[in-house]
Amino acid sequence: MSEHESEDHSATDGRSPYEVSPELQSSTPGNRGTTVRYSIIGATTLTAVILYLDRICIAEIAKLDEFKSDLNLSDQQTGWILSAFFFSYALGQVPAGWLSDRFGARKMLPLYICIWSLCTMLTGLATGFAVLIAARLLFGIAQAGCYPTASSLIRRWTPLPTRGTASSIVSFGGRFGGAAAPLLTAWLLSDYLGWRWVLAIYGMVGFFVAAYFWKIFRETPQEHPDCDETECALIAAGDTDTEASGPPPFPPLLPLMRSRAMWLMCALQFGVNIGWVFLVTWLPTYLKDVKNVDPKIGGLMSTIVLFAGIVGMLCGGPLTDFSVRRFGLRWGRSLPLATCYGIAIAAYLSCLYLESAWAFIAAASVVAFATDMSVPGIWAYMQDVGGKNTAAVFGWGNMWGNLGAATTPQLVPIVLKYWDTNGDWHEAFLLFSAGYVVALAAALGINASRKVE
């Protein structure tokens, strides 16, 4: 075991550290005690909806001939626009996470929302490739702080035995926004508005969400005027983390780089995003060019795929919480992840034999379901090992995942150009499957009981 990792086997009064005492259970809602934590999770979930709505809508807009002609874009430039976000999003993860650890979620998350909402509006005002790339890069930096911040506040506002479920609810918000984005955007573009006005409206909504989050949130239960002692005690029960006073160091890079488990988590997230990001970038193009699907039907199909992910997300939280209670922290986090990625591999390989567009959508929906079912386990793992630097630790893993996501939009055109001789995209699906193979192998090696100190 690395000197920078420590394994936690502590328990209290003979109970597992992942259980809440009967006394505190009896004081949960329905008996006595406030429920402010639910409002906090709700506000964070709403933030995640806007996060993904603004992020995913660009895939529907980028396939428009009007978009390309207005900005005089080539297909290669369009690929760069789709991937530019992921590069800056990846590199901004650790610094943005540390800023939230250092200055607090109440200050930083509304600021992040306002910046990315402004960038969404600027994307609609772009007149050429250079301005568009600049807006997308800044957009990625701003969005980089959202999920690390959310993971950190979940750790502070949710009892340990239900962190997976809380993570699934917030992640559900992101997937709901992502699933709604293709259908809503295609509908607005087809019948009501131009692409510039759609981006302007999405951007304005974000400012209202930022104000709502700032109003309702406080850093800890103890600081919230509406949170009573019973709820504070319930949230703290079973949490064995102890935090020293003062701000966290910037950022804990050496412990992260020396942690074998964290490198495995980085490889896991990199591999997952190699396979998953196709569903939110090139899928509309694939349906249009290969399956000859009408754009409106293509928007519906993309939404179906992403809604399958929503169902998986909601299942994943209770699954990881149950697995921890059943198998312990080590395998309770690891085994569900490996199982999800095995299912995704099988679904992608089946695409090599499917001719029907709807059969393909069924297989892609299985990929989305299995992938998103694993996400709450990933979030909970970061909260398990992160301690005081949870946002920065989350950002480190998410950074590598999004480097995988940034790579895929550029790899797909290369694979199609040099290896796909008949235009069926089979070679691309083999690439996506290989990403999940890496993720499965890494999932079997992670150990959530070893904290990054």
XYZ file of C-alpha atoms in Angstrom:
453
model
C 0.000 0.000 0.000
C 1.329 3.433 -0.949
C 2.347 5.714 1.904
C -0.033 8.233 0.365
C -3.013 5.917 0.695
C -4.636 4.695 3.877
C -7.185 1.943 4.244
C -10.154 2.669 6.506
C -11.727 -0.218 8.427
C -13.198 1.818 11.253
C -16.595 1.091 12.775
C -18.576 2.361 15.692
C -20.447 0.324 18.333
C -19.975 -2.857 16.308
C -21.773 -1.432 13.289
C -20.408 -1.072 9.778
C -19.208 2.488 9.127
C -21.683 2.549 6.239
C -24.732 2.129 8.501
C -26.757 4.789 10.317
C -27.705 4.153 13.923
C -31.320 3.184 14.707
C -31.649 6.327 16.803
C -30.861 8.561 13.867
C -32.949 6.489 11.485
C -35.934 7.115 13.723
C -35.411 10.859 13.362
C -35.455 10.900 9.571
C -38.269 12.684 7.712
C -41.694 11.450 8.723
C -40.778 11.632 12.413
C -38.720 14.734 13.100
C -35.852 16.741 11.662
C -35.557 19.132 8.752
C -35.002 18.052 5.140
C -32.892 20.882 3.782
C -30.513 18.374 2.176
C -33.211 17.449 -0.343
C -33.505 21.083 -1.463
C -29.725 21.268 -1.828
C -29.638 18.129 -3.968
C -32.597 19.480 -5.961
C -30.845 22.774 -6.731
C -27.680 20.911 -7.711
C -29.712 18.621 -9.973
C -31.268 21.636 -11.710
C -27.758 22.981 -12.290
C -26.803 19.666 -13.901
C -29.821 19.899 -16.230
C -28.632 23.258 -17.571
C -25.036 21.996 -17.700
C -25.904 19.258 -20.172
C -28.596 21.145 -22.067
C -26.020 23.792 -22.994
C -23.351 21.170 -23.665
C -25.264 18.733 -25.865
C -27.294 21.159 -27.992
C -24.203 21.954 -30.082
C -24.258 18.437 -31.605
C -27.703 19.085 -33.110
C -26.686 22.547 -34.282
C -23.354 21.399 -35.755
C -25.046 19.033 -38.221
C -27.044 21.894 -39.798
C -26.001 23.007 -43.271
C -27.020 26.519 -42.219
C -24.600 26.437 -39.277
C -21.687 25.339 -41.462
C -22.471 27.814 -44.240
C -23.002 30.764 -41.865
C -19.566 30.193 -40.359
C -17.886 28.738 -43.479
C -16.845 25.556 -41.649
C -15.297 22.392 -43.073
C -16.048 18.957 -41.621
C -12.627 18.944 -39.940
C -13.306 22.332 -38.353
C -16.674 21.063 -37.156
C -14.868 18.170 -35.479
C -12.552 20.627 -33.745
C -15.537 22.608 -32.501
C -17.065 19.465 -31.024
C -13.809 18.450 -29.321
C -12.515 21.894 -28.244
C -14.902 21.904 -25.299
C -13.571 18.580 -24.024
C -9.930 19.686 -24.081
C -10.494 22.820 -21.993
C -13.066 21.004 -19.855
C -10.519 18.296 -19.087
C -7.636 20.643 -18.280
C -9.840 22.869 -16.122
C -11.060 20.063 -13.856
C -8.410 20.092 -11.121
C -7.946 23.907 -10.874
C -11.713 24.512 -10.915
C -12.266 21.778 -8.345
C -9.599 23.232 -6.082
C -11.130 26.716 -6.376
C -14.415 25.282 -5.129
C -12.646 23.478 -2.272
C -10.806 26.696 -1.428
C -13.488 29.388 -1.824
C -16.680 27.367 -1.448
C -19.408 26.093 -3.723
C -21.768 28.987 -2.965
C -19.356 31.470 -4.519
C -17.847 29.403 -7.292
C -20.698 27.336 -8.745
C -22.949 30.340 -9.587
C -19.887 32.006 -11.123
C -19.205 28.935 -13.264
C -22.849 28.837 -14.396
C -22.834 32.512 -15.374
C -19.602 32.175 -17.374
C -20.696 29.113 -19.342
C -24.139 30.669 -19.963
C -22.449 33.760 -21.361
C -20.302 31.523 -23.585
C -23.425 29.752 -24.833
C -24.780 33.107 -25.931
C -21.417 34.071 -27.466
C -21.447 30.848 -29.483
C -24.682 32.085 -31.034
C -23.042 35.428 -31.830
C -19.938 33.904 -33.461
C -19.116 35.015 -37.007
C -16.282 32.622 -37.793
C -14.205 29.653 -36.718
C -11.778 31.576 -34.471
C -14.481 33.256 -32.379
C -16.412 29.988 -32.109
C -13.360 28.039 -30.923
C -12.549 30.712 -28.323
C -16.125 30.618 -26.994
C -16.130 26.814 -26.805
C -12.765 26.697 -25.012
C -13.923 29.171 -22.357
C -17.221 27.301 -22.151
C -15.316 24.116 -21.295
C -13.230 25.817 -18.605
C -16.357 27.180 -16.929
C -18.239 23.888 -17.047
C -15.207 22.054 -15.639
C -16.012 23.241 -12.128
C -19.594 22.008 -11.954
C -19.359 18.279 -11.287
C -16.291 18.418 -9.003
C -18.133 21.043 -6.960
C -21.318 18.976 -6.961
C -19.470 15.850 -5.811
C -17.865 17.777 -2.951
C -21.137 19.276 -1.739
C -22.849 15.863 -1.912
C -20.186 14.543 0.478
C -20.938 17.374 2.905
C -24.731 17.270 2.581
C -25.551 13.544 2.278
C -25.207 10.668 4.776
C -22.482 8.245 3.695
C -24.845 5.257 3.121
C -26.824 7.220 0.512
C -24.060 9.065 -1.336
C -24.424 6.810 -4.356
C -28.140 7.524 -4.591
C -27.628 11.278 -4.181
C -24.942 11.177 -6.858
C -27.308 9.335 -9.187
C -29.984 11.998 -8.703
C -27.609 14.859 -9.566
C -26.159 12.895 -12.479
C -29.727 12.162 -13.573
C -30.224 15.908 -13.925
C -27.286 16.070 -16.319
C -28.502 13.157 -18.374
C -32.050 14.544 -18.410
C -30.743 17.823 -19.799
C -28.607 15.926 -22.304
C -31.484 13.690 -23.363
C -33.869 16.621 -23.748
C -31.348 18.715 -25.680
C -31.505 16.898 -29.075
C -35.298 16.721 -29.174
C -35.878 20.233 -27.806
C -33.187 21.775 -29.992
C -34.343 19.972 -33.149
C -37.928 21.053 -32.431
C -36.990 24.698 -31.894
C -34.736 24.743 -34.955
C -37.261 23.092 -37.251
C -40.384 25.011 -36.391
C -39.624 28.198 -34.495
C -36.132 29.697 -34.226
C -32.753 29.974 -35.889
C -29.749 28.338 -34.252
C -28.430 31.654 -32.908
C -31.668 32.410 -31.043
C -31.770 28.913 -29.558
C -28.327 29.424 -28.010
C -29.324 32.867 -26.721
C -32.366 31.445 -24.913
C -30.396 28.559 -23.394
C -27.766 30.996 -22.149
C -30.284 33.316 -20.492
C -31.897 30.456 -18.567
C -28.548 29.724 -16.938
C -28.408 33.100 -15.200
C -31.695 32.374 -13.414
C -30.404 28.956 -12.271
C -27.214 30.557 -10.898
C -29.247 33.001 -8.817
C -31.475 30.223 -7.463
C -28.518 28.067 -6.397
C -26.808 30.977 -4.636
C -29.990 31.749 -2.719
C -30.696 28.223 -1.483
C -27.201 26.817 -0.805
C -24.839 27.013 2.190
C -21.443 25.303 2.478
C -22.355 22.963 5.340
C -25.533 21.883 7.149
C -24.313 23.723 10.248
C -24.224 27.027 8.326
C -27.728 26.715 6.901
C -30.322 28.664 8.929
C -33.082 26.127 8.164
C -31.118 22.951 8.980
C -31.683 21.679 12.559
C -29.378 19.617 14.789
C -31.149 16.353 13.988
C -30.512 16.707 10.267
C -26.901 17.751 10.898
C -26.349 14.638 13.019
C -27.998 12.394 10.424
C -25.767 13.727 7.657
C -22.616 13.285 9.755
C -23.476 9.753 10.965
C -21.103 7.039 9.754
C -18.699 9.457 8.081
C -15.212 8.565 9.275
C -13.474 11.418 7.438
C -11.715 13.921 9.652
C -10.737 17.262 8.191
C -8.052 19.604 9.488
C -8.834 23.295 9.716
C -7.749 25.725 7.046
C -7.978 25.694 3.263
C -6.927 22.633 1.260
C -3.488 22.688 -0.394
C -3.343 23.460 -4.101
C -4.058 20.810 -5.546
C -2.830 17.469 -4.100
C -1.023 16.458 -7.295
C 1.783 14.354 -5.797
C -0.522 12.098 -3.749
C -2.768 11.758 -6.795
C 0.122 10.818 -9.060
C 1.445 8.302 -6.518
C -1.918 6.615 -6.038
C -2.227 3.412 -8.076
C -5.977 3.309 -7.462
C -6.402 6.845 -8.808
C -4.438 6.028 -11.971
C -6.733 3.070 -12.487
C -9.720 5.381 -12.038
C -8.192 7.752 -14.589
C -7.768 4.906 -17.082
C -11.338 3.802 -16.369
C -12.787 7.227 -17.112
C -10.593 7.693 -20.188
C -11.772 4.386 -21.623
C -15.433 4.983 -20.812
C -15.463 8.337 -22.578
C -13.732 6.912 -25.652
C -16.847 4.782 -26.075
C -19.592 6.978 -24.622
C -18.887 10.356 -26.223
C -19.995 9.071 -29.649
C -23.547 9.131 -28.292
C -23.422 12.890 -27.681
C -21.275 14.050 -30.616
C -21.291 11.945 -33.791
C -24.542 9.990 -33.286
C -26.770 12.533 -35.123
C -24.292 12.572 -38.014
C -24.140 8.760 -38.116
C -27.932 8.477 -38.233
C -28.151 11.064 -41.008
C -25.260 9.893 -43.219
C -25.200 6.107 -42.672
C -28.775 5.179 -41.720
C -30.400 7.940 -43.839
C -32.658 9.005 -40.965
C -34.746 12.172 -41.246
C -33.337 14.909 -38.933
C -36.513 15.106 -36.835
C -36.588 11.327 -36.370
C -32.846 11.448 -35.680
C -33.446 13.938 -32.870
C -36.045 11.593 -31.405
C -33.657 8.634 -31.678
C -30.843 10.530 -29.962
C -33.224 11.481 -27.181
C -34.297 7.844 -26.735
C -30.658 6.796 -26.358
C -29.943 9.451 -23.764
C -33.174 8.750 -21.876
C -32.019 5.136 -21.594
C -29.000 6.585 -19.826
C -31.307 8.393 -17.420
C -32.907 5.101 -16.409
C -29.463 3.603 -15.893
C -28.377 6.593 -13.837
C -31.327 6.223 -11.471
C -30.608 2.499 -11.095
C -26.881 3.022 -10.545
C -27.098 4.909 -7.251
C -29.131 2.309 -5.344
C -27.032 -0.410 -7.019
C -23.702 0.906 -5.737
C -25.146 1.602 -2.260
C -26.572 -1.935 -2.089
C -23.322 -3.463 -3.357
C -21.297 -1.675 -0.684
C -23.628 -2.981 2.021
C -23.462 -6.479 0.527
C -19.787 -6.794 -0.503
C -18.008 -4.014 1.403
C -16.428 -0.843 0.073
C -13.682 -2.488 -2.031
C -15.789 -4.793 -4.198
C -19.055 -2.956 -3.695
C -17.692 -0.099 -5.790
C -15.619 -2.231 -8.191
C -17.883 -5.102 -9.301
C -20.896 -3.041 -10.466
C -18.578 -0.901 -12.609
C -16.956 -3.908 -14.275
C -20.351 -5.465 -14.953
C -21.652 -2.286 -16.592
C -18.684 -2.079 -18.941
C -18.993 -5.726 -19.939
C -22.585 -5.046 -20.993
C -21.513 -1.954 -22.980
C -18.848 -3.956 -24.850
C -21.391 -6.582 -25.890
C -23.863 -3.915 -27.042
C -21.320 -2.070 -29.187
C -20.085 -5.277 -30.806
C -23.671 -6.160 -31.716
C -23.801 -2.965 -33.818
C -21.523 -4.694 -36.325
C -24.432 -6.961 -37.295
C -27.435 -4.606 -37.149
C -28.913 -3.155 -40.342
C -32.063 -1.508 -38.991
C -31.703 2.025 -37.629
C -34.091 1.215 -34.784
C -32.171 -1.968 -33.916
C -29.028 0.133 -33.766
C -30.769 2.620 -31.476
C -31.740 -0.273 -29.187
C -28.078 -1.338 -28.938
C -26.908 2.248 -28.411
C -29.532 2.610 -25.680
C -28.043 -0.410 -23.892
C -24.622 1.263 -24.070
C -26.075 4.458 -22.591
C -27.966 2.540 -19.888
C -24.925 0.513 -18.792
C -22.539 3.472 -18.908
C -24.753 5.759 -16.891
C -25.536 3.015 -14.387
C -21.812 3.096 -13.548
C -21.586 6.874 -13.034
C -22.942 7.052 -9.441
C -20.379 4.434 -8.437
C -17.608 6.594 -9.913
C -18.887 9.670 -8.069
C -19.185 7.762 -4.797
C -15.655 6.405 -5.234
C -14.293 9.955 -5.512
C -16.185 10.962 -2.382
C -14.894 7.852 -0.572
C -11.236 8.598 -1.269
C -11.210 12.408 -1.608
C -11.691 13.775 1.920
C -11.064 17.506 2.170
C -9.938 17.681 -1.462
C -12.949 15.827 -2.869
C -13.555 18.383 -5.640
C -9.903 18.355 -6.724
C -9.736 14.537 -6.574
C -12.944 14.334 -8.584
C -11.500 16.821 -11.054
C -8.328 14.754 -11.496
C -10.260 11.643 -12.499
C -12.730 13.622 -14.587
C -9.866 15.370 -16.357
C -8.553 12.105 -17.756
C -12.050 10.998 -18.652
C -12.611 14.131 -20.675
C -9.246 13.830 -22.388
C -10.729 10.595 -23.694
C -13.855 12.480 -24.684
C -11.763 15.158 -26.427
C -9.847 12.499 -28.347
C -12.835 10.668 -29.795
C -14.334 13.409 -32.042
C -10.906 13.701 -33.694
C -10.240 9.951 -33.887
C -13.539 9.135 -35.579
C -12.812 11.056 -38.827
C -9.304 9.531 -38.938
C -10.635 5.984 -38.448
C -13.316 6.529 -41.082
C -10.843 7.989 -43.573
C -8.069 5.402 -43.318
C -9.757 2.157 -42.221
C -13.460 2.317 -43.013
C -13.438 1.483 -46.714
C -17.195 0.918 -47.103
C -18.619 3.666 -44.862
C -20.347 1.351 -42.358
C -18.523 2.770 -39.297
C -17.689 -0.753 -38.043
C -14.099 0.199 -37.333
C -15.303 3.108 -35.201
C -17.464 0.756 -33.126
C -14.427 -1.476 -32.549
C -12.597 1.601 -31.244
C -15.487 2.384 -28.871
C -15.541 -1.225 -27.648
C -11.789 -1.126 -26.954
C -12.338 1.869 -24.687
C -14.765 -0.121 -22.562
C -12.314 -3.047 -22.385
C -9.784 -0.679 -20.779
C -12.458 0.574 -18.388
C -13.489 -2.946 -17.351
C -9.907 -3.981 -16.559
C -9.334 -0.791 -14.539
C -12.609 -1.209 -12.621
C -11.445 -4.549 -11.260
C -8.349 -2.898 -9.789
C -9.744 0.154 -7.969
C -10.016 0.166 -4.187
C -12.317 2.739 -2.593
C -11.134 1.880 0.923
C -7.748 3.500 0.232
C -8.019 7.231 0.712
C -5.878 9.743 -1.145
C -4.288 11.797 1.634
